[in-house]
Structure formats: structure tokens, C-alpha cells
Amino acid sequence: MTSEEALIRVGESTGAAVVGALEAYCPGAVAAHTPVLLSSEADPLAGVTLPAVVADVSYVDGVTGGNLFLMPLPAARALATAMMGGEPEPGVEPDAELTELELSAAGEAANQMMAAAAAAMSAVLGQEVEIAAPETRVIATRVEALAEKDAAAAVVSVAIELLGHQCRLVQLVPHAFVVRMTRALDNLDAELPAPDEDTGLNDELDQTAALPADLLDDVGLRVAAELGRVSMTIRRAVSLAPGAIVELDRELEDPIDLYVNGRQFATGRLVTLDDGEWAVSIDTVALGAASLKGE
């Protein structure tokens, strides 16, 4: 495998992971295009309307380099509204400044996207990759977005459509790491079983289904328990004060939903442990179309 092929492979994996994280908030409204390895003269932010929100994250353990995710302001505003279960407010100018709540929501989404991208990188390399907390800011020029770009880094850019707006996932990969990454992917391909020549479906083989069973064992996942939901306008959310009561859409005896990286995978009920901490006792676990009962 060439270094260019390795970079594209990583771009595909991380792009798909970011789309998966965004799908949790915007089902059916996110799509990734084919990753592109850019030359030094190319514009990594092509197609992104400025000003934009940029989430900048660096890898702190396992590998070096980092990612940038850029969203034009209307995309960030629409994403924040979707995350809070609200409806877009009419009459808002596309370049209107984001509220603190909208910027905070965009930052939380960026945190989950970059965690998903790191998990995808971990799966590709077969080792855990950790990231620093994403730095989210609003930029008005391309120079601001790429201020930390290392001239010695290869640039892989993935165009991502989010709620009708074009965004960009830009990966900065130091050349010193490209060789190591290429070797890791070569080793992974060597471990995959050979396709069955008698089937005549060699070109149709989905190699991701044949990955070693323990490849993802050490990849970290975000697990969340949801007590209930409520829809409200951004105006109401901003006006909430200490002591305010927010009614949820469930009764006390209703089951609790558990999510892994934004995907529901189980239901259960709240219990208290001997030390007084809260926990969830699992009642059902969804595996594909099946549902298993147990604790």
C-alpha cells in the first residue's frame, strides 16, 4: 500500500465516523464525499462559506497530528437547534453571530465528532488514540483556520454535507507518521483472510466485516443514559435560571435509554448503589434486529 492510499483509507474511516456522530442529531441529513489528498497549493477549506465555526483538535497519545472540522455559521446554528430538539427561528441572518448556547452546542458536537474520529483511527492502527479537548472558535479568514498547520504535514480533506451546508473535515498528518500508518495498514490487510475464489464475488467482499475480532476491544466509547427529552426554543433555554423546572416526556417508572456514541443500544432502570451513586440496571440490549433480556 502506498502512503497516498493509506492517507485516503484513514480519511474514509474518520469521515465515516464523523458522519455517524452527526447522524445522532440529524438523521438522514449528513453525507460524506470521497476524501481527497491535497497538494500544498490546494485550498483545504474549498466550498466552506466564511465566517465559520472551526473545531481544532490534536492527538495527545498514540499518534501525532490533528483534525479540523469547519462549519459555516448557518450549519452550526442549525446543528445546535437540532441538538436541542427545536425548530430554526425565521428571519435570522446567515452571518448573524452565534449565541453562547449555540457555540457551546457546536463545541459539544465537535467533541463527539473528534472522539469518533479518534476511535476510527484507533481501529485502523490497532492501538488507542487519545485526543485533547477540541478548541472551538469562530474564524473569518482561511489564515485563521490554518494558523497551526505544519508545513511538513500531509493534508487529507473530506467534504461533508450537513443539513444542506458544506462543511470540511481536514486531517493534518505529519510525514513522519505516514510511514508508520502505511505499515500498520499493510499489516492489517495481511491479517485479513483471503476471499473465496469460488464465489466469484471477490470484488464485492466487504473487508471491514473480516477484521480481527479483537481489533476494536480497546477502543473507547462514550456511554450515556437518557432520562427523557423536551423540545424548547433557544430563547427559552437561555432564559432558564437556577431552580427552574424542566418537564421531560417520561414518567418515573418509564425505562431509561442507553446510548453508545449517540446510538441507542439498551434500556434499563435507575438504581442506587451501596455507596449512594446512581447506576442503570440493564433490562434489554439491542443487537441488530434482536433484543436480549437480562440484567
mmCIF file of C-alpha atoms in Angstrom:
data_model
loop_
_atom_site.group_PDB
_atom_site.id
_atom_site.type_symbol
_atom_site.label_atom_id
_atom_site.label_comp_id
_atom_site.label_asym_id
_atom_site.label_seq_id
_atom_site.Cartn_x
_atom_site.Cartn_y
_atom_site.Cartn_z
ATOM 1 C CA MET A 1 0.000 0.000 0.000
ATOM 2 C CA THR A 2 1.318 3.434 -0.914
ATOM 3 C CA SER A 3 1.338 6.341 1.521
ATOM 4 C CA GLU A 4 -1.319 8.082 -0.578
ATOM 5 C CA GLU A 5 -3.608 5.041 -0.332
ATOM 6 C CA ALA A 6 -3.060 4.867 3.425
ATOM 7 C CA LEU A 7 -3.996 8.523 3.869
ATOM 8 C CA ILE A 8 -7.162 8.098 1.806
ATOM 9 C CA ARG A 9 -8.068 4.987 3.834
ATOM 10 C CA VAL A 10 -7.751 6.912 7.080
ATOM 11 C CA GLY A 11 -9.745 9.791 5.597
ATOM 12 C CA GLU A 12 -12.552 7.392 4.682
ATOM 13 C CA SER A 13 -12.619 5.853 8.171
ATOM 14 C CA THR A 14 -12.588 9.125 10.090
ATOM 15 C CA GLY A 15 -15.041 10.773 7.686
ATOM 16 C CA ALA A 16 -17.499 7.911 8.193
ATOM 17 C CA ALA A 17 -17.044 8.171 11.975
ATOM 18 C CA VAL A 18 -17.804 11.898 11.947
ATOM 19 C CA VAL A 19 -20.917 11.317 9.828
ATOM 20 C CA GLY A 20 -22.050 8.664 12.301
ATOM 21 C CA ALA A 21 -21.665 11.076 15.218
ATOM 22 C CA LEU A 22 -23.632 13.801 13.407
ATOM 23 C CA GLU A 23 -26.368 11.352 12.358
ATOM 24 C CA ALA A 24 -27.326 11.026 16.021
ATOM 25 C CA TYR A 25 -28.572 14.640 15.881
ATOM 26 C CA CYS A 26 -29.523 14.972 12.208
ATOM 27 C CA PRO A 27 -30.721 11.576 10.913
ATOM 28 C CA GLY A 28 -30.638 11.399 7.137
ATOM 29 C CA ALA A 29 -29.214 14.906 6.767
ATOM 30 C CA VAL A 30 -25.463 14.135 6.745
ATOM 31 C CA ALA A 31 -23.265 12.723 3.984
ATOM 32 C CA ALA A 32 -19.524 12.477 3.347
ATOM 33 C CA HIS A 33 -17.793 12.702 -0.021
ATOM 34 C CA THR A 34 -14.666 10.848 -1.099
ATOM 35 C CA PRO A 35 -11.546 12.007 0.797
ATOM 36 C CA VAL A 36 -9.004 13.987 -1.207
ATOM 37 C CA LEU A 37 -5.256 14.134 -0.566
ATOM 38 C CA LEU A 38 -4.366 17.752 -1.198
ATOM 39 C CA SER A 39 -1.264 19.282 -2.696
ATOM 40 C CA SER A 40 0.459 22.169 -0.957
ATOM 41 C CA GLU A 41 -1.189 24.630 -3.377
ATOM 42 C CA ALA A 42 -4.758 23.363 -2.877
ATOM 43 C CA ASP A 43 -7.282 25.001 -0.583
ATOM 44 C CA PRO A 44 -8.262 22.609 2.261
ATOM 45 C CA LEU A 45 -11.339 24.728 3.017
ATOM 46 C CA ALA A 46 -12.761 24.792 -0.517
ATOM 47 C CA GLY A 47 -16.530 25.157 -0.506
ATOM 48 C CA VAL A 48 -16.848 26.286 3.130
ATOM 49 C CA THR A 49 -18.524 29.677 3.469
ATOM 50 C CA LEU A 50 -16.867 32.069 5.906
ATOM 51 C CA PRO A 51 -17.245 33.101 8.653
ATOM 52 C CA ALA A 52 -17.345 29.596 10.093
ATOM 53 C CA VAL A 53 -17.002 27.640 13.311
ATOM 54 C CA VAL A 54 -13.814 25.598 13.459
ATOM 55 C CA ALA A 55 -13.144 22.809 15.918
ATOM 56 C CA ASP A 56 -9.411 22.191 16.272
ATOM 57 C CA VAL A 57 -8.187 19.030 17.999
ATOM 58 C CA SER A 58 -4.757 17.478 18.434
ATOM 59 C CA TYR A 59 -3.831 13.877 19.150
ATOM 60 C CA VAL A 60 -2.054 13.665 22.504
ATOM 61 C CA ASP A 61 -1.248 9.971 22.761
ATOM 62 C CA GLY A 62 -0.722 7.164 20.267
ATOM 63 C CA VAL A 63 -0.125 9.314 17.179
ATOM 64 C CA THR A 64 0.724 12.874 16.225
ATOM 65 C CA GLY A 65 -1.207 15.325 14.102
ATOM 66 C CA GLY A 66 -4.763 16.517 14.395
ATOM 67 C CA ASN A 67 -8.076 17.352 12.779
ATOM 68 C CA LEU A 68 -10.007 20.486 11.885
ATOM 69 C CA PHE A 69 -13.767 20.468 11.367
ATOM 70 C CA LEU A 70 -15.264 23.575 9.806
ATOM 71 C CA MET A 71 -18.951 24.530 9.707
ATOM 72 C CA PRO A 72 -20.325 27.749 8.204
ATOM 73 C CA LEU A 73 -22.360 29.706 10.755
ATOM 74 C CA PRO A 74 -25.773 28.643 9.365
ATOM 75 C CA ALA A 75 -24.728 24.974 9.653
ATOM 76 C CA ALA A 76 -23.545 25.437 13.238
ATOM 77 C CA ARG A 77 -26.784 27.227 14.127
ATOM 78 C CA ALA A 78 -28.928 24.512 12.509
ATOM 79 C CA LEU A 79 -26.931 21.774 14.249
ATOM 80 C CA ALA A 80 -27.329 23.458 17.642
ATOM 81 C CA THR A 81 -31.083 23.733 17.071
ATOM 82 C CA ALA A 82 -31.294 20.046 16.082
ATOM 83 C CA MET A 83 -29.315 19.016 19.167
ATOM 84 C CA MET A 84 -31.806 20.827 21.404
ATOM 85 C CA GLY A 85 -34.825 19.413 19.591
ATOM 86 C CA GLY A 86 -36.057 22.820 18.453
ATOM 87 C CA GLU A 87 -37.056 24.429 15.176
ATOM 88 C CA PRO A 88 -34.990 27.066 13.311
ATOM 89 C CA GLU A 89 -36.098 30.601 14.111
ATOM 90 C CA PRO A 90 -37.200 32.508 10.985
ATOM 91 C CA GLY A 91 -35.550 35.705 9.870
ATOM 92 C CA VAL A 92 -32.070 35.017 11.248
ATOM 93 C CA GLU A 93 -29.323 36.471 9.022
ATOM 94 C CA PRO A 94 -26.888 33.779 7.758
ATOM 95 C CA ASP A 95 -23.867 35.643 9.152
ATOM 96 C CA ALA A 96 -25.525 36.571 12.455
ATOM 97 C CA GLU A 97 -23.249 35.994 15.446
ATOM 98 C CA LEU A 98 -23.801 32.724 17.267
ATOM 99 C CA THR A 99 -25.132 32.854 20.812
ATOM 100 C CA GLU A 100 -23.089 31.331 23.622
ATOM 101 C CA LEU A 101 -25.573 28.466 23.762
ATOM 102 C CA GLU A 102 -25.250 27.766 20.029
ATOM 103 C CA LEU A 103 -21.455 27.894 20.182
ATOM 104 C CA SER A 104 -21.469 25.595 23.221
ATOM 105 C CA ALA A 105 -23.706 23.108 21.401
ATOM 106 C CA ALA A 106 -21.424 23.191 18.366
ATOM 107 C CA GLY A 107 -18.471 22.560 20.673
ATOM 108 C CA GLU A 108 -20.160 19.523 22.245
ATOM 109 C CA ALA A 109 -20.953 18.117 18.798
ATOM 110 C CA ALA A 110 -17.338 18.714 17.772
ATOM 111 C CA ASN A 111 -16.144 16.871 20.868
ATOM 112 C CA GLN A 112 -18.208 13.821 19.921
ATOM 113 C CA MET A 113 -17.190 14.007 16.264
ATOM 114 C CA MET A 114 -13.491 14.153 17.083
ATOM 115 C CA ALA A 115 -13.808 11.352 19.641
ATOM 116 C CA ALA A 116 -15.434 9.236 16.931
ATOM 117 C CA ALA A 117 -12.633 10.129 14.509
ATOM 118 C CA ALA A 118 -10.024 9.116 17.103
ATOM 119 C CA ALA A 119 -11.841 5.812 17.656
ATOM 120 C CA ALA A 120 -11.757 5.198 13.903
ATOM 121 C CA MET A 121 -8.031 5.958 13.871
ATOM 122 C CA SER A 122 -7.582 3.530 16.772
ATOM 123 C CA ALA A 123 -9.369 0.791 14.843
ATOM 124 C CA VAL A 124 -7.191 1.352 11.781
ATOM 125 C CA LEU A 125 -3.913 1.335 13.724
ATOM 126 C CA GLY A 126 -4.810 -1.297 16.319
ATOM 127 C CA GLN A 127 -3.866 0.946 19.235
ATOM 128 C CA GLU A 128 -5.627 3.515 21.378
ATOM 129 C CA VAL A 129 -5.501 7.103 20.173
ATOM 130 C CA GLU A 130 -6.337 9.910 22.601
ATOM 131 C CA ILE A 131 -7.210 13.493 21.766
ATOM 132 C CA ALA A 132 -7.000 16.800 23.563
ATOM 133 C CA ALA A 133 -10.195 18.725 24.263
ATOM 134 C CA PRO A 134 -11.318 20.385 20.996
ATOM 135 C CA GLU A 135 -10.845 24.125 20.785
ATOM 136 C CA THR A 136 -13.927 25.668 19.169
ATOM 137 C CA ARG A 137 -13.793 29.177 17.779
ATOM 138 C CA VAL A 138 -15.280 31.360 15.043
ATOM 139 C CA ILE A 139 -12.952 32.333 12.205
ATOM 140 C CA ALA A 140 -13.406 34.870 9.425
ATOM 141 C CA THR A 141 -10.403 34.029 7.207
ATOM 142 C CA ARG A 142 -8.688 30.917 5.943
ATOM 143 C CA VAL A 143 -5.433 32.098 7.507
ATOM 144 C CA GLU A 144 -7.034 31.890 10.960
ATOM 145 C CA ALA A 145 -8.272 28.355 10.333
ATOM 146 C CA LEU A 146 -4.874 27.052 9.245
ATOM 147 C CA ALA A 147 -2.701 29.067 11.632
ATOM 148 C CA GLU A 148 -1.437 25.896 13.344
ATOM 149 C CA LYS A 149 -0.861 23.927 10.145
ATOM 150 C CA ASP A 150 2.573 22.363 9.969
ATOM 151 C CA ALA A 151 4.200 22.751 6.570
ATOM 152 C CA ALA A 152 5.553 19.207 6.969
ATOM 153 C CA ALA A 153 2.056 17.689 7.257
ATOM 154 C CA ALA A 154 0.094 15.874 4.587
ATOM 155 C CA VAL A 155 -3.455 17.220 4.273
ATOM 156 C CA VAL A 156 -6.491 14.988 3.740
ATOM 157 C CA SER A 157 -9.791 16.811 3.253
ATOM 158 C CA VAL A 158 -13.283 15.306 3.357
ATOM 159 C CA ALA A 159 -16.290 17.359 2.230
ATOM 160 C CA ILE A 160 -19.285 16.685 4.493
ATOM 161 C CA GLU A 161 -22.814 17.865 3.760
ATOM 162 C CA LEU A 162 -24.621 18.820 6.982
ATOM 163 C CA LEU A 163 -28.251 19.976 6.859
ATOM 164 C CA GLY A 164 -27.736 21.319 3.336
ATOM 165 C CA HIS A 165 -24.472 23.123 4.136
ATOM 166 C CA GLN A 166 -20.981 22.114 3.019
ATOM 167 C CA CYS A 167 -18.524 21.510 5.839
ATOM 168 C CA ARG A 168 -14.973 20.175 5.846
ATOM 169 C CA LEU A 169 -13.053 17.639 7.901
ATOM 170 C CA VAL A 170 -9.368 18.412 7.411
ATOM 171 C CA GLN A 171 -6.743 15.987 8.732
ATOM 172 C CA LEU A 172 -3.152 17.106 9.245
ATOM 173 C CA VAL A 173 -0.823 14.117 9.209
ATOM 174 C CA PRO A 174 2.937 14.676 9.700
ATOM 175 C CA HIS A 175 5.004 12.889 7.062
ATOM 176 C CA ALA A 176 6.982 11.107 9.784
ATOM 177 C CA PHE A 177 3.752 9.398 10.809
ATOM 178 C CA VAL A 178 2.644 8.463 7.294
ATOM 179 C CA VAL A 179 5.238 5.661 7.074
ATOM 180 C CA ARG A 180 4.091 4.170 10.373
ATOM 181 C CA MET A 181 0.443 4.410 9.353
ATOM 182 C CA THR A 182 1.117 2.767 5.989
ATOM 183 C CA ARG A 183 2.920 -0.109 7.717
ATOM 184 C CA ALA A 184 0.038 -0.587 10.156
ATOM 185 C CA LEU A 185 -2.488 -0.785 7.323
ATOM 186 C CA ASP A 186 -0.294 -3.219 5.386
ATOM 187 C CA ASN A 187 -0.101 -5.453 8.462
ATOM 188 C CA LEU A 188 -3.862 -5.246 8.917
ATOM 189 C CA ASP A 189 -4.506 -6.207 5.299
ATOM 190 C CA ALA A 190 -2.114 -9.139 5.665
ATOM 191 C CA GLU A 191 -4.162 -10.449 8.598
ATOM 192 C CA LEU A 192 -7.425 -10.479 6.629
ATOM 193 C CA PRO A 193 -8.431 -13.909 5.271
ATOM 194 C CA ALA A 194 -8.217 -14.365 1.519
ATOM 195 C CA PRO A 195 -11.547 -14.049 -0.313
ATOM 196 C CA ASP A 196 -13.242 -17.237 -1.532
ATOM 197 C CA GLU A 197 -12.206 -17.562 -5.151
ATOM 198 C CA ASP A 198 -15.083 -19.949 -5.884
ATOM 199 C CA THR A 199 -17.790 -17.387 -5.166
ATOM 200 C CA GLY A 200 -16.878 -15.023 -7.979
ATOM 201 C CA LEU A 201 -17.571 -12.146 -5.598
ATOM 202 C CA ASN A 202 -14.017 -11.120 -4.772
ATOM 203 C CA ASP A 203 -14.633 -7.548 -5.848
ATOM 204 C CA GLU A 204 -17.755 -7.409 -3.683
ATOM 205 C CA LEU A 205 -16.040 -8.577 -0.480
ATOM 206 C CA ASP A 206 -16.591 -6.211 2.409
ATOM 207 C CA GLN A 207 -13.238 -6.433 4.136
ATOM 208 C CA THR A 208 -14.440 -4.476 7.133
ATOM 209 C CA ALA A 209 -16.596 -7.464 8.090
ATOM 210 C CA ALA A 210 -13.487 -9.660 8.160
ATOM 211 C CA LEU A 211 -11.461 -7.575 10.612
ATOM 212 C CA PRO A 212 -9.875 -9.487 13.503
ATOM 213 C CA ALA A 213 -12.468 -9.970 16.245
ATOM 214 C CA ASP A 214 -10.362 -8.264 18.917
ATOM 215 C CA LEU A 215 -9.318 -5.265 16.815
ATOM 216 C CA LEU A 216 -11.794 -2.888 18.478
ATOM 217 C CA ASP A 217 -11.540 -4.284 22.016
ATOM 218 C CA ASP A 218 -9.583 -1.336 23.421
ATOM 219 C CA VAL A 219 -11.349 1.463 21.535
ATOM 220 C CA GLY A 220 -13.032 3.848 23.974
ATOM 221 C CA LEU A 221 -16.741 4.638 23.571
ATOM 222 C CA ARG A 222 -18.977 7.284 25.096
ATOM 223 C CA VAL A 223 -21.908 5.731 27.002
ATOM 224 C CA ALA A 224 -24.827 7.983 28.002
ATOM 225 C CA ALA A 225 -28.122 7.358 29.818
ATOM 226 C CA GLU A 226 -31.148 9.415 28.789
ATOM 227 C CA LEU A 227 -33.899 10.060 31.330
ATOM 228 C CA GLY A 228 -36.122 11.867 28.840
ATOM 229 C CA ARG A 229 -36.340 14.695 26.358
ATOM 230 C CA VAL A 230 -38.055 18.012 25.874
ATOM 231 C CA SER A 231 -38.172 20.492 22.993
ATOM 232 C CA MET A 232 -37.750 24.181 23.629
ATOM 233 C CA THR A 233 -36.663 27.267 21.783
ATOM 234 C CA ILE A 234 -33.163 28.647 22.182
ATOM 235 C CA ARG A 235 -34.756 31.748 23.727
ATOM 236 C CA ARG A 236 -36.380 29.670 26.470
ATOM 237 C CA ALA A 237 -33.213 27.631 27.067
ATOM 238 C CA VAL A 238 -31.138 30.772 27.501
ATOM 239 C CA SER A 239 -33.705 32.191 29.944
ATOM 240 C CA LEU A 240 -33.589 29.168 32.288
ATOM 241 C CA ALA A 241 -32.464 30.119 35.786
ATOM 242 C CA PRO A 242 -31.357 28.088 38.834
ATOM 243 C CA GLY A 243 -34.434 26.459 40.345
ATOM 244 C CA ALA A 244 -36.374 26.326 37.062
ATOM 245 C CA ILE A 245 -38.302 23.097 36.426
ATOM 246 C CA VAL A 246 -37.937 21.381 33.039
ATOM 247 C CA GLU A 247 -40.564 18.706 32.440
ATOM 248 C CA LEU A 248 -39.438 15.641 30.481
ATOM 249 C CA ASP A 249 -41.517 13.393 28.246
ATOM 250 C CA ARG A 250 -41.418 10.359 30.558
ATOM 251 C CA GLU A 251 -42.876 9.073 33.790
ATOM 252 C CA LEU A 252 -40.745 7.971 36.762
ATOM 253 C CA GLU A 253 -41.391 4.293 36.064
ATOM 254 C CA ASP A 254 -40.553 4.527 32.345
ATOM 255 C CA PRO A 255 -37.359 2.788 31.140
ATOM 256 C CA ILE A 256 -34.060 4.632 30.706
ATOM 257 C CA ASP A 257 -32.405 4.602 27.253
ATOM 258 C CA LEU A 258 -28.665 3.922 26.987
ATOM 259 C CA TYR A 259 -26.630 5.184 24.061
ATOM 260 C CA VAL A 260 -23.153 4.342 22.758
ATOM 261 C CA ASN A 261 -21.627 7.149 20.684
ATOM 262 C CA GLY A 262 -25.109 8.535 20.092
ATOM 263 C CA ARG A 263 -26.681 5.194 19.070
ATOM 264 C CA GLN A 264 -29.292 3.559 21.302
ATOM 265 C CA PHE A 265 -28.212 0.081 22.345
ATOM 266 C CA ALA A 266 -30.080 -0.756 25.565
ATOM 267 C CA THR A 267 -32.835 0.129 28.009
ATOM 268 C CA GLY A 268 -32.878 -0.206 31.769
ATOM 269 C CA ARG A 269 -33.974 1.356 35.036
ATOM 270 C CA LEU A 270 -32.333 3.622 37.573
ATOM 271 C CA VAL A 271 -30.941 2.026 40.737
ATOM 272 C CA THR A 272 -28.761 3.247 43.594
ATOM 273 C CA LEU A 273 -25.561 1.510 44.643
ATOM 274 C CA ASP A 274 -24.368 0.891 48.197
ATOM 275 C CA ASP A 275 -22.174 3.993 48.057
ATOM 276 C CA GLY A 276 -25.145 6.150 47.051
ATOM 277 C CA GLU A 277 -24.156 6.572 43.390
ATOM 278 C CA TRP A 278 -26.688 6.205 40.609
ATOM 279 C CA ALA A 279 -26.477 3.338 38.097
ATOM 280 C CA VAL A 280 -28.618 1.727 35.404
ATOM 281 C CA SER A 281 -29.720 -1.893 35.622
ATOM 282 C CA ILE A 282 -29.927 -3.243 32.057
ATOM 283 C CA ASP A 283 -33.263 -4.762 31.005
ATOM 284 C CA THR A 284 -32.857 -5.105 27.236
ATOM 285 C CA VAL A 285 -29.887 -4.972 24.881
ATOM 286 C CA ALA A 286 -30.452 -4.449 21.163
ATOM 287 C CA LEU A 287 -28.086 -6.337 18.849
ATOM 288 C CA GLY A 288 -29.088 -5.586 15.287
ATOM 289 C CA ALA A 289 -32.703 -6.725 14.940
ATOM 290 C CA ALA A 290 -32.528 -8.973 18.008
ATOM 291 C CA SER A 291 -33.239 -7.977 21.585
ATOM 292 C CA LEU A 292 -31.818 -9.893 24.547
ATOM 293 C CA LYS A 293 -33.291 -9.875 28.027
ATOM 294 C CA GLY A 294 -31.127 -9.736 31.144
ATOM 295 C CA GLU A 295 -29.569 -7.661 33.886
#
